[in-house]
Short mmCIF file of C-alpha atoms and ligand atoms in Angstrom, two decimals:
data_model
loop_
_atom_site.label_atom_id
_atom_site.label_comp_id
_atom_site.label_asym_id
_atom_site.label_seq_id
_atom_site.Cartn_x
_atom_site.Cartn_y
_atom_site.Cartn_z
CA MET A 1 0.03 0.10 -0.08
CA SER A 2 1.37 3.53 -0.93
CA ASN A 3 1.85 6.04 1.94
CA ARG A 4 -1.24 8.10 2.54
CA TYR A 5 -1.68 11.66 3.56
CA ALA A 6 -4.82 13.66 4.31
CA VAL A 7 -5.65 17.42 3.97
CA ILE A 8 -8.83 18.57 5.69
CA LEU A 9 -9.97 22.10 4.58
CA ALA A 10 -11.42 23.89 7.62
CA ALA A 11 -10.39 27.57 7.14
CA GLY A 12 -13.62 29.17 5.77
CA GLN A 13 -15.62 31.39 7.76
CA GLY A 14 -18.94 29.84 6.66
CA THR A 15 -20.49 33.09 5.52
CA ARG A 16 -23.74 31.63 4.68
CA MET A 17 -24.12 30.14 8.12
CA LYS A 18 -24.61 33.68 9.32
CA SER A 19 -23.08 32.80 12.61
CA LYS A 20 -20.39 33.83 15.10
CA LEU A 21 -19.25 30.34 15.31
CA TYR A 22 -16.84 29.04 12.62
CA LYS A 23 -18.60 26.83 10.14
CA VAL A 24 -16.84 23.65 10.71
CA LEU A 25 -17.21 23.91 14.46
CA HIS A 26 -21.20 23.75 14.11
CA PRO A 27 -22.08 20.49 15.93
CA VAL A 28 -23.96 17.65 14.17
CA CYS A 29 -25.50 15.28 16.63
CA GLY A 30 -23.47 17.19 19.38
CA LYS A 31 -20.09 16.94 17.68
CA PRO A 32 -18.44 19.48 15.40
CA MET A 33 -18.58 18.74 11.74
CA VAL A 34 -14.78 18.72 11.34
CA GLN A 35 -14.40 16.29 14.13
CA HIS A 36 -16.61 13.98 12.41
CA VAL A 37 -14.44 14.18 9.36
CA VAL A 38 -11.34 13.91 11.62
CA ASP A 39 -12.66 10.92 13.32
CA GLN A 40 -13.45 9.09 10.00
CA VAL A 41 -10.20 10.10 8.24
CA SER A 42 -8.35 8.62 11.50
CA LYS A 43 -9.50 5.17 10.57
CA LEU A 44 -7.89 5.17 7.28
CA ASN A 45 -4.24 4.37 7.90
CA ILE A 46 -2.89 7.72 7.16
CA LYS A 47 0.57 8.79 7.76
CA GLU A 48 0.11 12.39 8.02
CA VAL A 49 -3.06 14.42 8.45
CA VAL A 50 -2.84 18.19 8.03
CA THR A 51 -5.87 20.41 8.75
CA ILE A 52 -6.01 23.72 7.05
CA THR A 53 -7.21 26.28 9.65
CA GLY A 54 -7.78 30.03 9.05
CA HIS A 55 -11.04 31.58 10.50
CA GLY A 56 -11.16 30.45 14.28
CA ALA A 57 -7.88 28.52 13.92
CA GLU A 58 -7.24 28.60 17.65
CA MET A 59 -10.64 27.06 18.41
CA VAL A 60 -10.46 24.57 15.60
CA GLU A 61 -7.08 23.37 16.85
CA GLU A 62 -8.39 23.28 20.41
CA GLN A 63 -11.12 21.03 19.03
CA LEU A 64 -9.02 18.72 17.27
CA GLY A 65 -6.21 18.37 19.52
CA SER A 66 -2.47 17.91 18.81
CA SER A 67 -2.28 14.36 17.24
CA ILE A 68 -2.82 16.12 13.77
CA LYS A 69 -0.83 18.82 11.94
CA TYR A 70 -2.13 22.21 11.14
CA ALA A 71 -1.31 24.73 8.36
CA LEU A 72 -2.69 28.06 8.57
CA GLN A 73 -4.48 29.92 5.50
CA GLU A 74 -4.32 33.60 6.39
CA GLU A 75 -6.57 34.67 3.61
CA GLN A 76 -9.14 32.38 2.41
CA LEU A 77 -8.59 32.67 -1.43
CA GLY A 78 -10.34 29.30 -2.36
CA THR A 79 -9.95 25.40 -1.81
CA ALA A 80 -6.81 25.25 -3.99
CA HIS A 81 -4.81 28.03 -2.09
CA ALA A 82 -6.03 26.05 1.03
CA VAL A 83 -4.48 23.00 -0.05
CA MET A 84 -1.34 24.85 -1.02
CA GLN A 85 -0.89 25.83 2.68
CA ALA A 86 0.26 22.15 3.22
CA ARG A 87 2.96 22.36 0.89
CA GLU A 88 5.75 22.62 3.39
CA LEU A 89 4.62 19.42 5.18
CA LEU A 90 3.53 17.35 2.12
CA GLU A 91 5.11 18.42 -1.02
CA GLY A 92 7.38 16.00 -2.99
CA LYS A 93 6.44 13.00 -0.72
CA GLU A 94 5.65 9.71 -2.59
CA GLY A 95 2.17 8.60 -1.76
CA ILE A 96 -1.60 9.50 -2.32
CA THR A 97 -3.28 12.53 -0.69
CA ILE A 98 -6.94 12.50 0.08
CA VAL A 99 -8.42 15.94 0.52
CA VAL A 100 -11.76 16.16 2.50
CA CYS A 101 -13.87 19.25 3.27
CA GLY A 102 -14.53 20.00 6.90
CA ASP A 103 -18.13 20.77 6.13
CA THR A 104 -19.00 17.31 4.96
CA PRO A 105 -19.70 15.69 8.26
CA LEU A 106 -21.54 12.61 7.02
CA ILE A 107 -18.50 11.05 5.08
CA LYS A 108 -17.79 7.50 6.12
CA HIS A 109 -14.45 5.92 6.29
CA GLU A 110 -15.67 2.86 4.22
CA THR A 111 -16.41 5.23 1.52
CA MET A 112 -13.07 7.07 1.51
CA GLU A 113 -11.47 3.56 1.79
CA ALA A 114 -13.13 2.57 -1.43
CA LEU A 115 -12.10 5.80 -3.01
CA PHE A 116 -8.44 5.15 -2.36
CA LYS A 117 -8.74 1.66 -3.67
CA HIS A 118 -10.35 2.79 -6.95
CA HIS A 119 -7.71 5.33 -7.19
CA GLU A 120 -5.04 2.88 -6.73
CA GLU A 121 -6.43 0.12 -9.18
CA LEU A 122 -6.76 2.72 -11.94
CA SER A 123 -3.22 4.07 -11.09
CA ALA A 124 -4.88 7.62 -11.49
CA LYS A 125 -3.41 10.88 -10.67
CA ALA A 126 -6.76 12.23 -9.25
CA THR A 127 -9.98 10.64 -8.15
CA ILE A 128 -13.06 12.46 -7.52
CA LEU A 129 -15.69 11.08 -5.11
CA THR A 130 -19.07 12.08 -6.69
CA ALA A 131 -22.69 11.40 -6.02
CA HIS A 132 -25.94 11.70 -7.84
CA ALA A 133 -28.00 14.71 -6.28
CA GLU A 134 -31.62 15.07 -7.03
CA ASN A 135 -31.25 18.67 -6.28
CA PRO A 136 -27.44 19.56 -7.04
CA LEU A 137 -27.98 23.41 -6.48
CA GLY A 138 -24.62 25.01 -5.28
CA TYR A 139 -22.53 21.77 -5.84
CA GLY A 140 -19.58 21.56 -8.60
CA ARG A 141 -20.83 19.38 -11.44
CA VAL A 142 -18.95 16.74 -12.99
CA ILE A 143 -18.45 16.97 -16.66
CA ARG A 144 -17.77 13.83 -18.61
CA ASN A 145 -17.06 13.46 -22.42
CA ASP A 146 -18.91 11.52 -24.86
CA VAL A 147 -17.45 8.15 -23.76
CA GLY A 148 -18.09 8.91 -19.97
CA MET A 149 -14.52 10.01 -18.92
CA VAL A 150 -14.16 12.78 -16.63
CA GLU A 151 -13.23 16.01 -18.19
CA LYS A 152 -13.56 18.58 -15.35
CA ILE A 153 -15.71 20.04 -12.65
CA VAL A 154 -17.56 23.28 -13.09
CA GLU A 155 -18.61 25.20 -10.06
CA HIS A 156 -22.39 25.90 -9.82
CA LYS A 157 -21.83 29.62 -10.04
CA ASP A 158 -19.54 29.20 -13.12
CA ALA A 159 -21.83 26.65 -15.04
CA SER A 160 -23.82 27.07 -18.04
CA GLU A 161 -27.59 26.47 -18.08
CA GLN A 162 -26.88 22.93 -19.71
CA GLU A 163 -24.20 22.10 -17.14
CA ARG A 164 -26.37 23.07 -14.26
CA LYS A 165 -28.72 20.13 -15.38
CA ILE A 166 -26.01 17.62 -14.63
CA LYS A 167 -26.97 15.81 -11.46
CA GLU A 168 -23.47 14.27 -10.80
CA ILE A 169 -21.77 16.39 -8.16
CA ASN A 170 -18.39 16.74 -6.80
CA THR A 171 -18.57 15.90 -3.13
CA GLY A 172 -15.46 17.66 -2.25
CA THR A 173 -13.49 14.56 -1.54
CA TYR A 174 -10.62 13.56 -3.69
CA CYS A 175 -7.66 11.29 -3.88
CA PHE A 176 -4.50 12.81 -5.54
CA ASP A 177 -1.03 11.53 -6.48
CA ASN A 178 0.58 13.55 -3.94
CA LYS A 179 3.49 14.89 -6.11
CA ALA A 180 1.04 15.54 -9.15
CA LEU A 181 -1.25 17.52 -6.91
CA PHE A 182 1.35 20.17 -5.62
CA GLU A 183 2.57 20.31 -9.07
CA ALA A 184 -0.77 21.13 -10.64
CA LEU A 185 -1.74 23.50 -7.64
CA ASN A 186 0.92 25.78 -8.98
CA LYS A 187 -1.19 26.26 -12.22
CA VAL A 188 -4.51 26.88 -10.74
CA THR A 189 -5.70 30.37 -11.57
CA ASN A 190 -8.69 32.58 -10.07
CA ASP A 191 -10.19 33.31 -13.25
CA ASN A 192 -13.73 32.45 -12.40
CA VAL A 193 -17.02 34.12 -11.04
CA GLN A 194 -15.87 34.13 -7.42
CA GLY A 195 -12.30 34.97 -8.17
CA GLU A 196 -11.05 32.10 -6.27
CA TYR A 197 -8.57 29.40 -6.73
CA TYR A 198 -10.67 26.32 -7.02
CA LEU A 199 -9.30 23.06 -6.07
CA PRO A 200 -11.51 21.21 -8.67
CA ASP A 201 -9.59 22.98 -11.36
CA VAL A 202 -6.63 20.57 -10.58
CA ILE A 203 -8.79 17.95 -12.43
CA GLU A 204 -8.84 19.51 -15.73
CA ILE A 205 -5.07 20.76 -15.44
CA LEU A 206 -4.05 17.00 -14.89
CA LYS A 207 -6.39 15.86 -17.72
CA SER A 208 -4.92 18.28 -20.28
CA GLU A 209 -1.49 16.91 -19.19
CA GLY A 210 -2.71 13.58 -20.29
CA GLU A 211 -2.89 11.90 -16.71
CA VAL A 212 -5.40 9.60 -15.66
CA VAL A 213 -8.29 11.26 -13.93
CA THR A 214 -11.15 9.26 -12.71
CA ALA A 215 -14.31 9.50 -10.73
CA TYR A 216 -15.62 7.02 -7.99
CA GLN A 217 -19.52 7.58 -7.56
CA THR A 218 -20.97 6.79 -4.16
CA ALA A 219 -24.55 5.43 -4.19
CA ASP A 220 -25.24 7.35 -1.02
CA PHE A 221 -25.70 11.11 -1.57
CA GLU A 222 -26.71 11.81 2.00
CA GLU A 223 -23.34 10.81 3.12
CA THR A 224 -21.56 13.49 0.92
CA LEU A 225 -23.99 16.31 1.99
CA GLY A 226 -22.07 19.71 2.29
CA VAL A 227 -23.12 22.18 4.97
CA ASN A 228 -23.09 25.71 3.78
CA ASP A 229 -26.17 27.02 5.56
CA ARG A 230 -28.53 26.10 8.43
CA VAL A 231 -30.80 24.35 6.15
CA ALA A 232 -28.19 21.87 5.21
CA LEU A 233 -27.15 21.64 8.81
CA SER A 234 -30.56 20.50 9.85
CA GLN A 235 -30.57 18.00 6.97
CA ALA A 236 -26.99 16.70 8.22
CA GLU A 237 -28.51 16.54 11.69
CA THR A 238 -31.47 14.28 10.44
CA PHE A 239 -29.28 12.18 8.42
CA MET A 240 -26.83 11.59 11.15
CA LYS A 241 -29.53 11.04 13.77
CA LYS A 242 -31.04 8.34 11.71
CA ARG A 243 -27.65 6.79 11.10
CA ILE A 244 -26.76 6.73 14.81
CA ASN A 245 -30.15 5.50 15.91
CA GLU A 246 -30.09 2.64 13.39
CA GLU A 247 -26.65 1.57 14.64
CA HIS A 248 -27.87 1.22 18.04
CA MET A 249 -31.09 -0.45 17.17
CA ARG A 250 -28.75 -2.99 15.19
CA ASN A 251 -27.04 -3.43 18.20
CA GLY A 252 -29.71 -4.58 20.13
CA VAL A 253 -31.08 -1.11 21.76
CA THR A 254 -34.92 -0.59 21.35
CA ILE A 255 -35.95 2.89 20.46
CA ILE A 256 -39.60 3.35 20.61
CA ASP A 257 -39.71 6.45 18.34
CA PRO A 258 -36.40 7.09 16.58
CA SER A 259 -37.70 10.42 15.04
CA ASN A 260 -38.00 11.66 18.56
CA THR A 261 -35.01 10.13 20.08
CA TYR A 262 -31.53 12.19 19.96
CA ILE A 263 -28.23 10.34 20.59
CA GLY A 264 -24.80 11.94 20.48
CA ALA A 265 -22.41 10.55 18.03
CA ASP A 266 -20.06 9.40 20.81
CA VAL A 267 -22.83 7.82 23.07
CA LYS A 268 -22.56 4.02 24.03
CA ILE A 269 -25.74 1.79 24.76
CA GLY A 270 -25.76 -1.77 25.90
CA SER A 271 -28.27 -4.23 24.49
CA ASP A 272 -31.94 -4.62 25.67
CA THR A 273 -31.88 -1.03 26.64
CA VAL A 274 -35.28 0.72 25.86
CA LEU A 275 -35.30 4.42 25.05
CA TYR A 276 -38.82 6.19 25.14
CA PRO A 277 -39.55 9.32 23.11
CA GLY A 278 -37.89 12.56 24.05
CA THR A 279 -34.84 10.97 25.14
CA ILE A 280 -31.72 13.06 24.59
CA LEU A 281 -28.28 11.57 25.29
CA SER A 282 -25.29 13.36 24.71
CA GLY A 283 -21.51 13.93 25.24
CA ASN A 284 -19.50 10.96 26.62
CA THR A 285 -22.57 9.02 27.92
CA LEU A 286 -22.51 5.33 28.57
CA ILE A 287 -25.41 3.51 29.45
CA GLY A 288 -25.43 -0.31 30.37
CA SER A 289 -27.85 -3.02 29.38
CA ASP A 290 -31.54 -3.55 30.20
CA CYS A 291 -31.93 0.16 31.24
CA VAL A 292 -35.23 2.01 30.58
CA ILE A 293 -34.62 5.62 29.77
CA GLY A 294 -37.19 8.43 29.10
CA PRO A 295 -39.83 9.50 28.29
CA GLN A 296 -38.61 12.97 28.22
CA THR A 297 -35.08 12.54 29.77
CA GLU A 298 -31.83 14.32 29.08
CA ILE A 299 -28.44 12.60 30.08
CA SER A 300 -25.31 14.25 29.19
CA ASP A 301 -21.81 12.87 30.21
CA CYS A 302 -23.19 10.04 32.45
CA GLN A 303 -21.84 6.64 32.94
CA ILE A 304 -24.75 4.41 33.77
CA GLY A 305 -24.72 0.69 34.89
CA ASN A 306 -27.13 -1.96 34.03
CA GLN A 307 -31.02 -2.26 34.69
CA THR A 308 -31.22 1.25 35.70
CA VAL A 309 -34.41 2.98 35.21
CA ILE A 310 -34.52 7.02 34.43
CA ARG A 311 -37.95 8.56 33.81
CA GLN A 312 -38.64 12.17 33.02
CA SER A 313 -35.48 13.41 34.49
CA ALA A 314 -32.11 15.29 33.78
CA ALA A 315 -28.56 13.97 34.52
CA TYR A 316 -25.39 15.61 33.83
CA ASP A 317 -21.60 14.71 34.49
CA SER A 318 -22.22 11.93 36.91
CA HIS A 319 -21.95 8.38 37.58
CA ILE A 320 -25.18 6.33 38.17
CA GLY A 321 -24.84 2.69 39.10
CA SER A 322 -26.92 -0.55 38.28
CA GLN A 323 -30.45 -1.16 39.34
CA VAL A 324 -30.84 2.60 40.08
CA ASN A 325 -34.42 4.18 39.87
CA ILE A 326 -34.60 7.62 39.23
CA GLY A 327 -37.54 10.09 38.56
CA PRO A 328 -39.89 11.06 37.26
CA PHE A 329 -38.75 14.80 37.55
CA ALA A 330 -35.38 14.15 39.25
CA HIS A 331 -32.35 16.41 38.64
CA ILE A 332 -28.95 14.74 38.98
CA ARG A 333 -26.36 17.71 38.74
CA PRO A 334 -22.52 17.34 37.96
CA GLN A 335 -20.05 15.19 39.94
CA SER A 336 -22.68 13.05 41.68
CA ASP A 337 -21.88 9.27 42.32
CA ILE A 338 -25.02 7.25 42.75
CA HIS A 339 -24.38 3.67 43.65
CA ASP A 340 -26.24 0.56 42.90
CA GLU A 341 -29.73 0.10 44.02
CA VAL A 342 -30.38 3.69 44.79
CA LYS A 343 -33.76 5.38 44.43
CA ILE A 344 -34.19 9.09 43.61
CA GLY A 345 -37.68 9.81 43.27
CA ASN A 346 -39.75 12.85 42.19
CA PHE A 347 -38.74 16.31 42.68
CA VAL A 348 -35.34 15.54 44.26
CA GLU A 349 -32.33 17.30 43.18
CA VAL A 350 -28.78 15.89 43.83
CA LYS A 351 -25.77 18.07 43.38
CA LYS A 352 -22.06 16.78 43.67
CA SER A 353 -23.19 14.06 46.18
CA VAL A 354 -22.34 10.50 46.86
CA PHE A 355 -25.37 7.99 47.40
CA GLY A 356 -24.27 4.54 48.93
CA LYS A 357 -25.63 1.48 47.77
CA GLY A 358 -29.38 0.93 48.60
CA SER A 359 -29.97 4.47 49.84
CA LYS A 360 -33.22 6.38 49.13
CA ALA A 361 -34.32 10.03 48.50
CA SER A 362 -37.73 9.21 47.19
CA HIS A 363 -39.67 12.61 47.38
CA LEU A 364 -38.93 16.36 47.42
CA SER A 365 -35.41 16.84 48.49
CA TYR A 366 -32.41 18.90 47.83
CA ILE A 367 -29.12 16.87 48.45
CA GLY A 368 -25.83 19.04 47.77
CA ASP A 369 -22.32 18.48 48.83
CA ALA A 370 -23.37 15.38 50.77
CA GLU A 371 -21.50 11.98 51.39
CA ILE A 372 -24.21 9.42 51.98
CA GLY A 373 -23.50 5.96 53.12
CA LYS A 374 -25.31 2.61 52.44
CA ASP A 375 -28.98 2.00 52.98
CA VAL A 376 -29.80 5.51 54.33
CA ASN A 377 -33.38 6.59 54.07
CA LEU A 378 -33.88 10.41 53.49
CA GLY A 379 -37.38 11.27 54.23
CA CYS A 380 -39.73 13.51 52.07
CA GLY A 381 -38.44 16.99 52.22
CA SER A 382 -34.89 16.16 53.46
CA ILE A 383 -32.56 19.15 52.79
CA THR A 384 -28.83 19.61 53.03
CA VAL A 385 -28.25 23.34 53.92
CA ASN A 386 -24.86 23.37 52.38
CA TYR A 387 -24.42 27.16 51.71
CA ASP A 388 -24.11 30.07 54.01
CA GLY A 389 -24.22 32.55 50.99
CA LYS A 390 -20.28 32.51 50.77
CA ASN A 391 -19.04 28.89 51.08
CA LYS A 392 -20.49 25.40 50.43
CA TYR A 393 -20.04 22.67 53.17
CA LEU A 394 -20.10 18.94 53.48
CA THR A 395 -23.10 16.96 54.89
CA LYS A 396 -21.97 13.44 55.84
CA ILE A 397 -24.47 10.85 56.56
CA GLU A 398 -23.37 7.26 57.52
CA ASP A 399 -24.54 4.08 56.92
CA GLY A 400 -28.01 2.93 57.81
CA VAL A 401 -29.14 6.45 58.94
CA PHE A 402 -32.83 7.37 58.78
CA ILE A 403 -33.73 11.22 58.30
CA GLY A 404 -37.26 11.97 59.18
CA CYS A 405 -39.43 14.02 56.78
CA ASN A 406 -38.95 17.82 56.41
CA SER A 407 -35.52 17.95 57.97
CA ASN A 408 -32.67 20.45 57.58
CA LEU A 409 -29.41 19.31 57.88
CA VAL A 410 -27.11 22.31 58.43
CA ALA A 411 -23.53 21.67 57.07
CA PRO A 412 -20.90 21.12 57.92
CA VAL A 413 -22.38 18.26 59.83
CA THR A 414 -22.23 14.60 60.30
CA ILE A 415 -24.90 12.08 61.11
CA GLY A 416 -23.31 8.90 62.72
CA GLU A 417 -24.11 5.39 61.67
CA GLY A 418 -27.60 4.02 62.33
CA ALA A 419 -28.81 7.43 63.88
CA TYR A 420 -32.36 8.70 63.54
CA VAL A 421 -33.19 12.23 63.16
CA ALA A 422 -36.84 13.12 63.95
CA ALA A 423 -39.21 14.70 61.38
CA GLY A 424 -39.03 18.64 61.20
CA SER A 425 -35.60 18.63 62.84
CA THR A 426 -33.12 21.38 61.94
CA ILE A 427 -29.80 19.63 62.81
CA THR A 428 -26.89 22.00 63.38
CA GLU A 429 -24.55 19.76 65.45
CA ASP A 430 -23.21 16.31 64.77
CA VAL A 431 -25.49 13.48 65.83
CA PRO A 432 -23.60 10.35 67.40
CA GLY A 433 -24.31 6.94 65.83
CA GLU A 434 -27.38 4.99 67.00
CA ALA A 435 -28.68 8.29 68.53
CA LEU A 436 -32.09 9.80 68.06
CA SER A 437 -31.71 13.35 67.45
CA ILE A 438 -34.85 15.67 67.72
CA ALA A 439 -34.25 19.45 67.13
CA ARG A 440 -37.69 20.99 66.85
CA ALA A 441 -39.96 23.03 69.18
CA ARG A 442 -41.98 21.04 71.61
CA GLN A 443 -45.51 20.93 70.77
CA VAL A 444 -47.91 22.90 73.00
CA ASN A 445 -51.74 22.06 72.94
CA LYS A 446 -53.85 25.01 74.47
CA GLU A 447 -57.06 23.35 75.46
CA ASN A 448 -60.33 25.23 74.42
CA TYR A 449 -58.44 28.02 72.77
CA THR A 450 -60.90 28.71 70.00
CA GLN A 451 -63.78 29.14 72.42
CA LYS A 452 -61.74 31.69 74.41
CA PHE A 453 -60.65 33.40 71.41
CA ASN A 454 -64.11 33.76 69.88
CA LYS A 455 -65.57 35.35 72.97
C1 LIG B 1 -16.84 23.04 -2.72
C2 LIG B 1 -16.28 22.52 -4.01
C3 LIG B 1 -17.65 21.99 -4.83
C4 LIG B 1 -18.11 20.85 -4.21
C5 LIG B 1 -18.51 21.19 -2.71
C6 LIG B 1 -18.93 20.00 -2.03
C7 LIG B 1 -14.64 24.14 -4.40
C8 LIG B 1 -14.33 25.38 -5.34
N1 LIG B 1 -15.98 23.88 -4.73
O1 LIG B 1 -17.86 24.01 -2.71
O2 LIG B 1 -17.35 21.75 -6.25
O3 LIG B 1 -19.39 20.49 -4.87
O4 LIG B 1 -17.62 21.94 -1.92
O5 LIG B 1 -19.51 20.36 -0.62
O6 LIG B 1 -13.92 23.61 -4.07
N2 LIG B 1 -12.13 26.37 2.68
C9 LIG B 1 -10.98 26.79 3.01
N3 LIG B 1 -10.21 27.81 2.56
C10 LIG B 1 -10.68 28.52 1.53
C11 LIG B 1 -12.03 28.25 1.05
C12 LIG B 1 -12.61 27.01 1.62
O7 LIG B 1 -10.38 26.15 3.96
O8 LIG B 1 -10.23 29.45 1.09
C13 LIG B 1 -12.71 25.27 3.18
C14 LIG B 1 -14.10 25.47 3.90
O9 LIG B 1 -13.99 25.67 5.14
C15 LIG B 1 -14.86 24.32 3.57
C16 LIG B 1 -14.28 23.57 2.53
O10 LIG B 1 -13.11 24.35 2.13
O11 LIG B 1 -14.73 23.37 4.69
C17 LIG B 1 -15.12 23.84 1.02
O12 LIG B 1 -15.52 25.22 1.07
P1 LIG B 1 -16.76 25.84 0.65
O13 LIG B 1 -16.79 27.20 0.62
O14 LIG B 1 -17.93 25.14 1.67
O15 LIG B 1 -17.08 25.41 -0.89
P2 LIG B 1 -18.30 24.82 -1.39
O16 LIG B 1 -18.87 26.36 -2.05
O17 LIG B 1 -19.11 23.89 -0.66
MG1 LIG B 2 -19.10 23.59 1.40
#
């Protein structure tokens, strides 16, 4: 196999997006478009990946990390000019270079692999990945001669009426003989409607020099969608969502209503888990097997065990164990660690707290900055009073504690193992293990009070 190189074009502002965010950083299913492209390219056994950055270079580099190289395109003079910026890193090297646009987030590594193969089999100097588009508006068109050989690509804006009728489009992905590419780039001019240096012009240049130039047509237009505006962005989202959902379903996840279930590109889900409508799973979320999630549930960056049920709730950046039951209407805030067999019921908010195995907060509670042991029962309306307006303090509740309803635990405070706190208490001092603590005014009954009052 020849050496492989890749150039990813990501320098454009994306004027048509009308956005403060640089185009290639717009997320599709929660992941920036250019990251989708880099993730696929990284499966291709490439020796050097060079991303061309310009607008928002720092943000793009921060997103993509240091495992790939970057070349800065200070002025965006066109796609050919963009590839030129990789010259210092790639020129003169033997091998094949794949060029991919950072705004085609649906491109699959299998298709790029097939493109490489086609290119190698035909010993071509350039191979264009093309697709059939029912509505080719805006794309470059592939011009073939009478015998079907590729002649050139004409940009939509430069195309004649006749050329615009062509439905075979340039997807913006190409394989080039690396040396031939950089030689041909020197010859590209900006003599066109947009006054830009077009990468597709390399095709015509190589062809005119008698080199082998071919096209490989993929059957799946969806995969090659180029995102230039928000309409295309939403189409990309729809296509990607369908792809992700179908992959999970094929892996044994039941999705009751795929059109109403949103799963981020990096989410992992075990088999026999059921997702109800309105479920949104994002970030680095991992869900085990046999779980039930939803309806109307948002989970982001959580690691969840097996046989856990989460209904109509939100959970962020937390660990949640196995056989846990959460919701409806619970809120698990970041850095919570909920162990196995815990129950977090309706209207319970948990923040940065540990819940030991088998503990319960079944109704109407706020538990923040707390360390709760095993088999603790937090009665309805239990509150950790963790904040004095300036600082946050820890509440420690040891194994087997029973907190009666409507109790305030004023932190910092520790409730010792096996202790009882009577309902309605406001606890301001530590409670020793096995003790019963009652911290409320004694009840006074004034006999016949209303009769006297009414006189
Ligand atoms: C380009 C192709 C078109 C193809 C389409 C597929 C050209 C001239 N046209 O058009 O034939 O059908 O993609 O989606 O190549 N970029 C830079 N520097 C620049 C200009 C662009 O890095 O100076 C980057 C952009 O960030 C983008 C990519 O190159 O990721 C493509 O540029 P874009 O302006 O989107 O080109 P299209 O009009 O979509
Ligand atoms: Mg584009």
